[in-house]
Amino acid sequence: MLADAKLSSNTQPSSSNPTTTAPSVDGIANSIS
């Protein structure tokens, strides 16, 4: 699940800011886990 979330987030922020979305998704995934 973590890999899936990272892939999805990596494709979305690819155009915006992958550095700001990377930690955001990590935190959300951690909260759900």
mmCIF file of C-alpha atoms in Angstrom:
data_model
loop_
_atom_site.group_PDB
_atom_site.id
_atom_site.type_symbol
_atom_site.label_atom_id
_atom_site.label_comp_id
_atom_site.label_asym_id
_atom_site.label_seq_id
_atom_site.Cartn_x
_atom_site.Cartn_y
_atom_site.Cartn_z
ATOM 1 C CA MET A 1 0.000 0.000 0.000
ATOM 2 C CA LEU A 2 2.837 2.356 0.785
ATOM 3 C CA ALA A 3 4.398 1.814 -2.634
ATOM 4 C CA ASP A 4 1.046 2.475 -4.304
ATOM 5 C CA ALA A 5 0.574 5.756 -2.471
ATOM 6 C CA LYS A 6 4.104 6.855 -3.293
ATOM 7 C CA LEU A 7 3.654 6.077 -6.981
ATOM 8 C CA SER A 8 0.354 7.932 -7.161
ATOM 9 C CA SER A 9 1.761 10.947 -5.317
ATOM 10 C CA ASN A 10 4.936 10.897 -7.389
ATOM 11 C CA THR A 11 2.926 11.223 -10.609
ATOM 12 C CA GLN A 12 0.697 14.032 -9.354
ATOM 13 C CA PRO A 13 3.352 16.368 -7.887
ATOM 14 C CA SER A 14 5.607 15.558 -10.843
ATOM 15 C CA SER A 15 4.372 18.829 -12.361
ATOM 16 C CA SER A 16 4.016 20.750 -9.087
ATOM 17 C CA ASN A 17 6.339 19.931 -6.175
ATOM 18 C CA PRO A 18 7.338 16.284 -5.565
ATOM 19 C CA THR A 19 9.281 17.381 -2.508
ATOM 20 C CA THR A 20 6.284 18.919 -0.759
ATOM 21 C CA THR A 21 3.864 16.139 -1.665
ATOM 22 C CA ALA A 22 6.296 13.311 -0.860
ATOM 23 C CA PRO A 23 6.319 13.988 2.912
ATOM 24 C CA SER A 24 2.595 14.764 2.854
ATOM 25 C CA VAL A 25 1.687 11.356 1.448
ATOM 26 C CA ASP A 26 4.123 9.626 3.782
ATOM 27 C CA GLY A 27 2.442 11.222 6.774
ATOM 28 C CA ILE A 28 -1.054 10.337 5.560
ATOM 29 C CA ALA A 29 -0.073 6.725 4.838
ATOM 30 C CA ASN A 30 1.526 6.470 8.270
ATOM 31 C CA SER A 31 -1.636 7.797 9.896
ATOM 32 C CA ILE A 32 -3.813 5.263 8.067
ATOM 33 C CA SER A 33 -1.429 2.429 8.844
#
